[in-house]
PDB file of C-alpha atoms and ligand atoms in Angstrom:
ATOM      1  CA  MET A   1       0.000   0.000   0.000  1.00  0.00           C
ATOM      2  CA  SER A   2       1.341   3.431  -0.878  1.00  0.00           C
ATOM      3  CA  ARG A   3       2.154   5.999   1.749  1.00  0.00           C
ATOM      4  CA  THR A   4      -0.569   8.311   0.514  1.00  0.00           C
ATOM      5  CA  SER A   5      -3.336   5.778   0.975  1.00  0.00           C
ATOM      6  CA  THR A   6      -2.165   4.658   4.426  1.00  0.00           C
ATOM      7  CA  SER A   7      -1.825   8.203   5.704  1.00  0.00           C
ATOM      8  CA  ARG A   8      -5.294   9.192   4.506  1.00  0.00           C
ATOM      9  CA  ARG A   9      -8.100   9.249   7.016  1.00  0.00           C
ATOM     10  CA  SER A  10     -10.367   6.255   6.542  1.00  0.00           C
ATOM     11  CA  GLU A  11     -13.383   7.217   4.469  1.00  0.00           C
ATOM     12  CA  THR A  12     -16.916   6.088   4.972  1.00  0.00           C
ATOM     13  CA  ARG A  13     -19.012   5.858   1.864  1.00  0.00           C
ATOM     14  CA  LEU A  14     -22.767   6.018   2.052  1.00  0.00           C
ATOM     15  CA  SER A  15     -24.037   2.755   0.623  1.00  0.00           C
ATOM     16  CA  ARG A  16     -27.641   2.554   1.798  1.00  0.00           C
ATOM     17  CA  ILE A  17     -30.516   4.885   2.515  1.00  0.00           C
ATOM     18  CA  GLU A  18     -33.336   3.392   4.539  1.00  0.00           C
ATOM     19  CA  LEU A  19     -36.615   5.207   4.344  1.00  0.00           C
ATOM     20  CA  ARG A  20     -38.812   4.045   7.209  1.00  0.00           C
ATOM     21  CA  SER A  21     -42.564   4.261   6.615  1.00  0.00           C
ATOM     22  CA  PRO A  22     -44.767   6.321   8.889  1.00  0.00           C
ATOM     23  CA  GLU A  23     -46.874   4.266  11.289  1.00  0.00           C
ATOM     24  CA  CYS A  24     -50.188   4.439   9.458  1.00  0.00           C
ATOM     25  CA  SER A  25     -50.702   7.388   7.109  1.00  0.00           C
ATOM     26  CA  ASN A  26     -50.291   7.202   3.357  1.00  0.00           C
ATOM     27  CA  GLU A  27     -49.997  10.921   2.715  1.00  0.00           C
ATOM     28  CA  VAL A  28     -46.533  10.513   1.202  1.00  0.00           C
ATOM     29  CA  ASP A  29     -45.694   8.264  -1.743  1.00  0.00           C
ATOM     30  CA  LEU A  30     -42.560   6.659  -0.313  1.00  0.00           C
ATOM     31  CA  ALA A  31     -41.650   4.851  -3.528  1.00  0.00           C
ATOM     32  CA  GLU A  32     -41.536   8.234  -5.242  1.00  0.00           C
ATOM     33  CA  VAL A  33     -39.332   9.712  -2.497  1.00  0.00           C
ATOM     34  CA  ALA A  34     -37.036   6.680  -2.791  1.00  0.00           C
ATOM     35  CA  SER A  35     -36.687   7.040  -6.547  1.00  0.00           C
ATOM     36  CA  PHE A  36     -35.995  10.760  -6.153  1.00  0.00           C
ATOM     37  CA  LEU A  37     -33.113   9.964  -3.776  1.00  0.00           C
ATOM     38  CA  SER A  38     -31.882   7.204  -6.128  1.00  0.00           C
ATOM     39  CA  SER A  39     -31.774   9.689  -8.997  1.00  0.00           C
ATOM     40  CA  ILE A  40     -29.419  11.905  -6.963  1.00  0.00           C
ATOM     41  CA  PHE A  41     -27.374   9.073  -5.419  1.00  0.00           C
ATOM     42  CA  PRO A  42     -27.308   6.419  -8.165  1.00  0.00           C
ATOM     43  CA  SER A  43     -24.660   4.294  -6.411  1.00  0.00           C
ATOM     44  CA  VAL A  44     -26.622   4.120  -3.154  1.00  0.00           C
ATOM     45  CA  SER A  45     -29.257   1.470  -2.496  1.00  0.00           C
ATOM     46  CA  VAL A  46     -32.476   3.164  -1.358  1.00  0.00           C
ATOM     47  CA  LYS A  47     -35.019   0.944   0.372  1.00  0.00           C
ATOM     48  CA  VAL A  48     -38.403   1.588   1.945  1.00  0.00           C
ATOM     49  CA  ARG A  49     -38.733  -0.368   5.176  1.00  0.00           C
ATOM     50  CA  PRO A  50     -41.411  -0.704   7.857  1.00  0.00           C
ATOM     51  CA  ALA A  51     -42.040   1.709  10.732  1.00  0.00           C
ATOM     52  CA  PRO A  52     -39.675   0.989  13.631  1.00  0.00           C
ATOM     53  CA  LEU A  53     -42.319   2.053  16.158  1.00  0.00           C
ATOM     54  CA  LEU A  54     -44.683  -0.619  14.829  1.00  0.00           C
ATOM     55  CA  ASN A  55     -42.126  -3.391  14.932  1.00  0.00           C
ATOM     56  CA  VAL A  56     -41.043  -3.287  18.540  1.00  0.00           C
ATOM     57  CA  LYS A  57     -40.430  -6.737  20.036  1.00  0.00           C
ATOM     58  CA  ALA A  58     -43.203  -7.700  22.453  1.00  0.00           C
ATOM     59  CA  SER A  59     -40.639  -7.994  25.271  1.00  0.00           C
ATOM     60  CA  SER A  60     -39.529  -4.340  24.838  1.00  0.00           C
ATOM     61  CA  ARG A  61     -42.935  -2.768  24.256  1.00  0.00           C
ATOM     62  CA  GLU A  62     -43.628  -1.777  27.866  1.00  0.00           C
ATOM     63  CA  GLN A  63     -40.267  -0.055  28.124  1.00  0.00           C
ATOM     64  CA  VAL A  64     -40.610   1.786  24.789  1.00  0.00           C
ATOM     65  CA  ALA A  65     -44.194   2.784  25.667  1.00  0.00           C
ATOM     66  CA  ALA A  66     -43.059   4.249  28.987  1.00  0.00           C
ATOM     67  CA  TYR A  67     -40.255   6.159  27.272  1.00  0.00           C
ATOM     68  CA  LEU A  68     -42.625   7.492  24.601  1.00  0.00           C
ATOM     69  CA  ALA A  69     -45.110   8.551  27.275  1.00  0.00           C
ATOM     70  CA  SER A  70     -42.411  10.408  29.179  1.00  0.00           C
ATOM     71  CA  SER A  71     -41.322  12.137  25.940  1.00  0.00           C
ATOM     72  CA  ARG A  72     -44.553  14.117  25.658  1.00  0.00           C
ATOM     73  CA  VAL A  73     -44.038  17.854  25.576  1.00  0.00           C
ATOM     74  CA  LYS A  74     -46.499  19.192  28.115  1.00  0.00           C
ATOM     75  CA  ASP A  75     -45.048  22.648  28.661  1.00  0.00           C
ATOM     76  CA  ILE A  76     -43.743  24.320  25.518  1.00  0.00           C
ATOM     77  CA  SER A  77     -41.873  26.933  27.511  1.00  0.00           C
ATOM     78  CA  LYS A  78     -39.456  24.457  29.147  1.00  0.00           C
ATOM     79  CA  PRO A  79     -36.922  21.924  27.926  1.00  0.00           C
ATOM     80  CA  ILE A  80     -38.285  18.448  28.537  1.00  0.00           C
ATOM     81  CA  GLU A  81     -37.450  16.819  31.838  1.00  0.00           C
ATOM     82  CA  PRO A  82     -37.839  13.095  32.322  1.00  0.00           C
ATOM     83  CA  SER A  83     -40.905  12.442  34.455  1.00  0.00           C
ATOM     84  CA  GLU A  84     -42.858   9.419  35.571  1.00  0.00           C
ATOM     85  CA  PRO A  85     -45.630   8.954  32.968  1.00  0.00           C
ATOM     86  CA  MET A  86     -49.191   8.263  34.012  1.00  0.00           C
ATOM     87  CA  TYR A  87     -50.669   4.794  33.590  1.00  0.00           C
ATOM     88  CA  GLY A  88     -53.149   5.961  30.933  1.00  0.00           C
ATOM     89  CA  GLU A  89     -50.370   7.558  28.871  1.00  0.00           C
ATOM     90  CA  VAL A  90     -48.288   4.376  28.870  1.00  0.00           C
ATOM     91  CA  ASP A  91     -51.360   2.304  28.027  1.00  0.00           C
ATOM     92  CA  TYR A  92     -52.135   4.585  25.069  1.00  0.00           C
ATOM     93  CA  GLU A  93     -48.546   4.291  23.793  1.00  0.00           C
ATOM     94  CA  LEU A  94     -48.708   0.509  24.105  1.00  0.00           C
ATOM     95  CA  ARG A  95     -51.773   0.559  21.890  1.00  0.00           C
ATOM     96  CA  THR A  96     -50.000   2.798  19.332  1.00  0.00           C
ATOM     97  CA  LEU A  97     -47.071   0.337  19.270  1.00  0.00           C
ATOM     98  CA  ARG A  98     -49.486  -2.512  18.553  1.00  0.00           C
ATOM     99  CA  GLY A  99     -51.188  -0.434  15.853  1.00  0.00           C
ATOM    100  CA  ASP A 100     -54.432  -0.398  17.856  1.00  0.00           C
ATOM    101  CA  ALA A 101     -54.647   3.328  18.629  1.00  0.00           C
ATOM    102  CA  ARG A 102     -54.791   6.293  16.310  1.00  0.00           C
ATOM    103  CA  ILE A 103     -51.690   8.453  16.520  1.00  0.00           C
ATOM    104  CA  GLY A 104     -52.257  12.186  16.604  1.00  0.00           C
ATOM    105  CA  GLY A 105     -52.427  15.376  18.550  1.00  0.00           C
ATOM    106  CA  ILE A 106     -49.636  14.623  21.009  1.00  0.00           C
ATOM    107  CA  VAL A 107     -46.302  16.432  20.669  1.00  0.00           C
ATOM    108  CA  TYR A 108     -43.120  14.495  21.478  1.00  0.00           C
ATOM    109  CA  ASP A 109     -39.648  15.782  22.162  1.00  0.00           C
ATOM    110  CA  GLY A 110     -37.686  15.068  18.980  1.00  0.00           C
ATOM    111  CA  ARG A 111     -34.376  14.311  20.658  1.00  0.00           C
ATOM    112  CA  ARG A 112     -35.983  11.762  22.977  1.00  0.00           C
ATOM    113  CA  ILE A 113     -37.716  10.110  20.004  1.00  0.00           C
ATOM    114  CA  GLU A 114     -34.316   9.987  18.302  1.00  0.00           C
ATOM    115  CA  GLU A 115     -32.913   8.168  21.358  1.00  0.00           C
ATOM    116  CA  ILE A 116     -35.709   5.591  21.209  1.00  0.00           C
ATOM    117  CA  LEU A 117     -35.092   5.075  17.507  1.00  0.00           C
ATOM    118  CA  ILE A 118     -31.338   4.686  17.999  1.00  0.00           C
ATOM    119  CA  GLY A 119     -32.124   1.830  20.397  1.00  0.00           C
ATOM    120  CA  LEU A 120     -34.587   0.218  18.012  1.00  0.00           C
ATOM    121  CA  LEU A 121     -32.417   0.551  14.911  1.00  0.00           C
ATOM    122  CA  ARG A 122     -29.138  -0.357  16.597  1.00  0.00           C
ATOM    123  CA  SER A 123     -28.120  -3.130  14.197  1.00  0.00           C
ATOM    124  CA  SER A 124     -28.746  -1.174  11.002  1.00  0.00           C
ATOM    125  CA  ASN A 125     -27.603   2.238  12.086  1.00  0.00           C
ATOM    126  CA  GLU A 126     -23.941   2.341  11.122  1.00  0.00           C
ATOM    127  CA  LEU A 127     -22.643   5.309   9.112  1.00  0.00           C
ATOM    128  CA  GLU A 128     -22.800   3.507   5.753  1.00  0.00           C
ATOM    129  CA  THR A 129     -26.564   3.668   6.130  1.00  0.00           C
ATOM    130  CA  ALA A 130     -28.535   6.900   6.319  1.00  0.00           C
ATOM    131  CA  THR A 131     -31.831   6.183   8.032  1.00  0.00           C
ATOM    132  CA  ILE A 132     -34.797   8.490   7.647  1.00  0.00           C
ATOM    133  CA  VAL A 133     -37.732   7.697   9.896  1.00  0.00           C
ATOM    134  CA  MET A 134     -41.050   9.130   8.750  1.00  0.00           C
ATOM    135  CA  THR A 135     -43.553   9.369  11.571  1.00  0.00           C
ATOM    136  CA  ASP A 136     -47.199  10.271  12.078  1.00  0.00           C
ATOM    137  CA  ARG A 137     -46.276  11.815  15.418  1.00  0.00           C
ATOM    138  CA  PHE A 138     -45.756  15.514  16.037  1.00  0.00           C
ATOM    139  CA  ILE A 139     -42.184  16.245  17.037  1.00  0.00           C
ATOM    140  CA  SER A 140     -40.686  19.369  18.499  1.00  0.00           C
ATOM    141  CA  THR A 141     -37.347  20.633  19.686  1.00  0.00           C
ATOM    142  CA  TYR A 142     -36.635  23.273  22.274  1.00  0.00           C
ATOM    143  CA  SER A 143     -35.069  26.417  20.883  1.00  0.00           C
ATOM    144  CA  GLN A 144     -32.565  28.362  22.966  1.00  0.00           C
ATOM    145  CA  ASP A 145     -33.282  31.418  20.783  1.00  0.00           C
ATOM    146  CA  ASP A 146     -36.753  32.075  22.120  1.00  0.00           C
ATOM    147  CA  LEU A 147     -36.871  29.524  24.968  1.00  0.00           C
ATOM    148  CA  ARG A 148     -39.758  27.460  23.704  1.00  0.00           C
ATOM    149  CA  HIS A 149     -40.534  24.258  21.854  1.00  0.00           C
ATOM    150  CA  HIS A 150     -41.263  24.429  18.133  1.00  0.00           C
ATOM    151  CA  LEU A 151     -42.933  21.780  16.012  1.00  0.00           C
ATOM    152  CA  ARG A 152     -40.582  20.489  13.323  1.00  0.00           C
ATOM    153  CA  THR A 153     -40.935  19.086   9.831  1.00  0.00           C
ATOM    154  CA  VAL A 154     -37.539  17.407   9.986  1.00  0.00           C
ATOM    155  CA  ILE A 155     -35.028  16.772  12.730  1.00  0.00           C
ATOM    156  CA  PRO A 156     -31.741  15.903  11.069  1.00  0.00           C
ATOM    157  CA  GLY A 157     -29.881  13.302  13.101  1.00  0.00           C
ATOM    158  CA  PHE A 158     -28.840   9.663  13.237  1.00  0.00           C
ATOM    159  CA  PRO A 159     -31.513   8.693  12.323  1.00  0.00           C
ATOM    160  CA  SER A 160     -33.225  11.749  10.898  1.00  0.00           C
ATOM    161  CA  ILE A 161     -36.912  12.088  11.640  1.00  0.00           C
ATOM    162  CA  ILE A 162     -39.541  13.568   9.332  1.00  0.00           C
ATOM    163  CA  SER A 163     -42.941  14.309  10.843  1.00  0.00           C
ATOM    164  CA  VAL A 164     -45.784  13.910   8.340  1.00  0.00           C
ATOM    165  CA  PRO A 165     -48.260  16.053  10.340  1.00  0.00           C
ATOM    166  CA  GLY A 166     -45.348  18.424  11.015  1.00  0.00           C
ATOM    167  CA  MET A 167     -45.203  19.188   7.282  1.00  0.00           C
ATOM    168  CA  VAL A 168     -48.743  20.571   7.591  1.00  0.00           C
ATOM    169  CA  GLU A 169     -48.644  22.058  11.076  1.00  0.00           C
ATOM    170  CA  ALA A 170     -45.045  23.064  11.862  1.00  0.00           C
ATOM    171  CA  PRO A 171     -44.401  25.918   9.406  1.00  0.00           C
ATOM    172  CA  ALA A 172     -46.667  28.857  10.164  1.00  0.00           C
ATOM    173  CA  LYS A 173     -49.505  29.708   7.818  1.00  0.00           C
ATOM    174  CA  PRO A 174     -49.813  33.266   6.421  1.00  0.00           C
ATOM    175  CA  ARG A 175     -50.399  35.878   9.148  1.00  0.00           C
ATOM    176  CA  GLN A 176     -53.747  36.840   7.613  1.00  0.00           C
ATOM    177  CA  TYR A 177     -54.888  33.227   8.053  1.00  0.00           C
ATOM    178  CA  TYR A 178     -54.633  33.518  11.834  1.00  0.00           C
ATOM    179  CA  MET A 179     -56.274  36.937  11.829  1.00  0.00           C
ATOM    180  CA  LEU A 180     -59.250  35.656   9.850  1.00  0.00           C
ATOM    181  CA  LYS A 181     -59.393  32.500  11.964  1.00  0.00           C
ATOM    182  CA  GLN A 182     -59.604  34.573  15.095  1.00  0.00           C
ATOM    183  CA  ARG A 183     -62.324  36.779  13.618  1.00  0.00           C
ATOM    184  CA  LEU A 184     -64.345  33.733  12.523  1.00  0.00           C
ATOM    185  CA  ALA A 185     -63.952  32.050  15.903  1.00  0.00           C
ATOM    186  CA  SER A 186     -66.517  34.393  17.423  1.00  0.00           C
ATOM    187  CA  THR A 187     -69.120  33.430  14.798  1.00  0.00           C
ATOM    188  CA  GLY A 188     -69.170  29.699  15.685  1.00  0.00           C
ATOM    189  CA  GLY A 189     -69.644  26.961  13.022  1.00  0.00           C
ATOM    190  CA  GLU A 190     -66.135  25.616  13.316  1.00  0.00           C
ATOM    191  CA  SER A 191     -66.132  23.162  10.406  1.00  0.00           C
ATOM    192  CA  LEU A 192     -67.658  25.729   8.052  1.00  0.00           C
ATOM    193  CA  ASN A 193     -64.990  28.199   9.118  1.00  0.00           C
ATOM    194  CA  ILE A 194     -62.181  25.740   8.452  1.00  0.00           C
ATOM    195  CA  GLU A 195     -63.570  25.174   4.959  1.00  0.00           C
ATOM    196  CA  LEU A 196     -63.764  28.924   4.395  1.00  0.00           C
ATOM    197  CA  LEU A 197     -60.179  29.411   5.604  1.00  0.00           C
ATOM    198  CA  LYS A 198     -58.940  26.615   3.357  1.00  0.00           C
ATOM    199  CA  ARG A 199     -60.715  28.109   0.353  1.00  0.00           C
ATOM    200  CA  THR A 200     -59.476  31.627   1.066  1.00  0.00           C
ATOM    201  CA  PHE A 201     -55.835  30.601   1.472  1.00  0.00           C
ATOM    202  CA  LYS A 202     -55.767  27.770  -1.070  1.00  0.00           C
ATOM    203  CA  GLY A 203     -52.275  27.128  -2.412  1.00  0.00           C
ATOM    204  CA  ARG A 204     -50.637  29.137   0.371  1.00  0.00           C
ATOM    205  CA  PHE A 205     -50.223  26.243   2.769  1.00  0.00           C
ATOM    206  CA  LEU A 206     -49.865  22.504   2.600  1.00  0.00           C
ATOM    207  CA  ASP A 207     -52.806  20.375   3.683  1.00  0.00           C
ATOM    208  CA  TYR A 208     -53.435  16.685   4.274  1.00  0.00           C
ATOM    209  CA  GLY A 209     -54.330  14.965   1.038  1.00  0.00           C
ATOM    210  CA  ASP A 210     -52.422  17.454  -1.149  1.00  0.00           C
ATOM    211  CA  PRO A 211     -50.308  15.833  -3.876  1.00  0.00           C
ATOM    212  CA  GLU A 212     -47.527  18.248  -2.802  1.00  0.00           C
ATOM    213  CA  MET A 213     -47.035  16.243   0.422  1.00  0.00           C
ATOM    214  CA  THR A 214     -44.750  13.881  -1.507  1.00  0.00           C
ATOM    215  CA  GLU A 215     -42.820  16.746  -3.146  1.00  0.00           C
ATOM    216  CA  VAL A 216     -42.197  18.348   0.245  1.00  0.00           C
ATOM    217  CA  ALA A 217     -41.126  15.000   1.726  1.00  0.00           C
ATOM    218  CA  LYS A 218     -38.545  14.617  -1.068  1.00  0.00           C
ATOM    219  CA  GLY A 219     -36.877  17.904  -0.139  1.00  0.00           C
ATOM    220  CA  LEU A 220     -36.882  17.061   3.572  1.00  0.00           C
ATOM    221  CA  ALA A 221     -35.432  13.616   2.851  1.00  0.00           C
ATOM    222  CA  LEU A 222     -32.680  15.269   0.825  1.00  0.00           C
ATOM    223  CA  GLN A 223     -31.910  17.559   3.787  1.00  0.00           C
ATOM    224  CA  ALA A 224     -31.660  14.446   5.972  1.00  0.00           C
ATOM    225  CA  VAL A 225     -29.202  12.744   3.612  1.00  0.00           C
ATOM    226  CA  LEU A 226     -27.101  15.884   3.301  1.00  0.00           C
ATOM    227  CA  HIS A 227     -26.961  16.087   7.087  1.00  0.00           C
ATOM    228  CA  HIS A 228     -25.762  12.487   7.218  1.00  0.00           C
ATOM    229  CA  LEU A 229     -22.971  13.267   4.752  1.00  0.00           C
ATOM    230  CA  THR A 230     -21.909  16.760   5.840  1.00  0.00           C
ATOM    231  CA  LEU A 231     -23.781  17.744   9.045  1.00  0.00           C
ATOM    232  CA  LYS A 232     -24.934  20.814   7.088  1.00  0.00           C
ATOM    233  CA  PRO A 233     -28.459  20.067   5.908  1.00  0.00           C
ATOM    234  CA  PHE A 234     -29.849  23.554   5.340  1.00  0.00           C
ATOM    235  CA  CYS A 235     -29.453  26.459   2.962  1.00  0.00           C
ATOM    236  CA  ALA A 236     -30.317  30.130   3.463  1.00  0.00           C
ATOM    237  CA  ASP A 237     -31.634  30.498  -0.094  1.00  0.00           C
ATOM    238  CA  LYS A 238     -35.461  30.461  -0.104  1.00  0.00           C
ATOM    239  CA  LYS A 239     -35.502  28.979  -3.592  1.00  0.00           C
ATOM    240  CA  CYS A 240     -33.316  26.011  -2.639  1.00  0.00           C
ATOM    241  CA  ARG A 241     -34.826  22.638  -1.628  1.00  0.00           C
ATOM    242  CA  LEU A 242     -32.530  22.731   1.365  1.00  0.00           C
ATOM    243  CA  PHE A 243     -34.180  25.844   2.787  1.00  0.00           C
ATOM    244  CA  ASN A 244     -35.373  25.232   6.357  1.00  0.00           C
ATOM    245  CA  ALA A 245     -38.802  26.812   6.050  1.00  0.00           C
ATOM    246  CA  HIS A 246     -40.593  28.204   9.085  1.00  0.00           C
ATOM    247  CA  TRP A 247     -43.470  29.577   7.004  1.00  0.00           C
ATOM    248  CA  GLN A 248     -45.770  27.479   4.834  1.00  0.00           C
ATOM    249  CA  GLU A 249     -45.347  29.877   1.912  1.00  0.00           C
ATOM    250  CA  ASP A 250     -41.569  29.358   2.053  1.00  0.00           C
ATOM    251  CA  LEU A 251     -42.016  25.592   2.361  1.00  0.00           C
ATOM    252  CA  LEU A 252     -44.181  25.507  -0.768  1.00  0.00           C
ATOM    253  CA  GLY A 253     -41.928  28.032  -2.513  1.00  0.00           C
ATOM    254  CA  SER A 254     -38.830  25.917  -1.981  1.00  0.00           C
ATOM    255  CA  GLN A 255     -40.355  22.456  -2.494  1.00  0.00           C
ATOM    256  CA  THR A 256     -43.115  22.745  -5.087  1.00  0.00           C
ATOM    257  CA  GLY A 257     -43.706  24.244  -8.507  1.00  0.00           C
ATOM    258  CA  SER A 258     -40.403  23.586 -10.191  1.00  0.00           C
ATOM    259  CA  PRO A 259     -38.230  23.015  -7.156  1.00  0.00           C
ATOM    260  CA  GLY A 260     -34.480  22.839  -7.400  1.00  0.00           C
ATOM    261  CA  LEU A 261     -31.218  23.575  -5.676  1.00  0.00           C
ATOM    262  CA  CYS A 262     -29.301  26.836  -5.527  1.00  0.00           C
ATOM    263  CA  PRO A 263     -26.167  26.924  -7.730  1.00  0.00           C
ATOM    264  CA  LYS A 264     -23.863  26.135  -4.778  1.00  0.00           C
ATOM    265  CA  HIS A 265     -25.879  23.112  -3.693  1.00  0.00           C
ATOM    266  CA  SER A 266     -26.411  21.933  -7.278  1.00  0.00           C
ATOM    267  CA  ARG A 267     -22.644  21.638  -7.594  1.00  0.00           C
ATOM    268  CA  ARG A 268     -22.205  20.116  -4.137  1.00  0.00           C
ATOM    269  CA  MET A 269     -25.003  17.580  -4.639  1.00  0.00           C
ATOM    270  CA  LYS A 270     -23.616  16.554  -8.028  1.00  0.00           C
ATOM    271  CA  ARG A 271     -20.242  15.844  -6.407  1.00  0.00           C
ATOM    272  CA  LEU A 272     -21.854  13.980  -3.503  1.00  0.00           C
ATOM    273  CA  GLY A 273     -24.084  12.050  -5.888  1.00  0.00           C
ATOM    274  CA  GLU A 274     -21.021  10.806  -7.756  1.00  0.00           C
ATOM    275  CA  ASN A 275     -19.044  10.179  -4.585  1.00  0.00           C
ATOM    276  CA  PRO A 276     -21.202   9.967  -1.462  1.00  0.00           C
ATOM    277  CA  ILE A 277     -18.491  10.183   1.171  1.00  0.00           C
ATOM    278  CA  VAL A 278     -19.302  10.957   4.790  1.00  0.00           C
ATOM    279  CA  SER A 279     -17.178  14.058   5.316  1.00  0.00           C
ATOM    280  CA  TRP A 280     -17.229  15.476   8.821  1.00  0.00           C
TER     281      TRP A 280
HETATM  282 ZN1   ZN B   1     -28.825  25.818  -1.401  1.00  0.00          ZN
END
């Protein structure tokens, strides 16, 4: 072996991307997300695999359920502190793990969910594999900037987590939406009002059932893979698919229509696509 190759730091090449299905929704066409990633990383095997939180061994379910229950964000103004969950909360989580309870409404601390997933994915979570876990749960992280929890669309990590309801609920809708919502609230007729709001602001925010759900998921999945390779998943350019949108209009602007990458990321992604080396 030559001196150059022995003195070089050992390189890890990304060889697999595992896209884990959400627990029950079919809002996102995962096969389409997988083929999008394959088109960018042709040498990487991209597979869709089942939801880790639906495939927990029976012997570990109690423990995972208790951890999930204690990962609920109950006070958005404080970082989460481990607490003893209530019996009913653990029981509900057990039913979600068995696929017997509908998931929704509860917000979980993203970093604690990541810890659970690390435990569940242990065998397949080496650096050659980038794992992206899609979930039907709401996830949030605590921000030191304004000292509160924020719902997230994606939490880049090992694995990365993409929240399907987060795509709809995490980025804020247009300001006028909330103003009109507040005005309508006093008139009653909640379901009529929601319909009216949706009609008025059509195309300005993502909603369940929209075909754009899959387009948005593609961009978030790409952010997750870029994080795995470089630890730098986001871009400041609002027209780039790597833009970390906090507003729905920016999310749709960066991920739908004719979405693409900024010139810098186009070049970087082309290089990474040809040679997907983990470089950090
Ligand atoms: Zn960019």
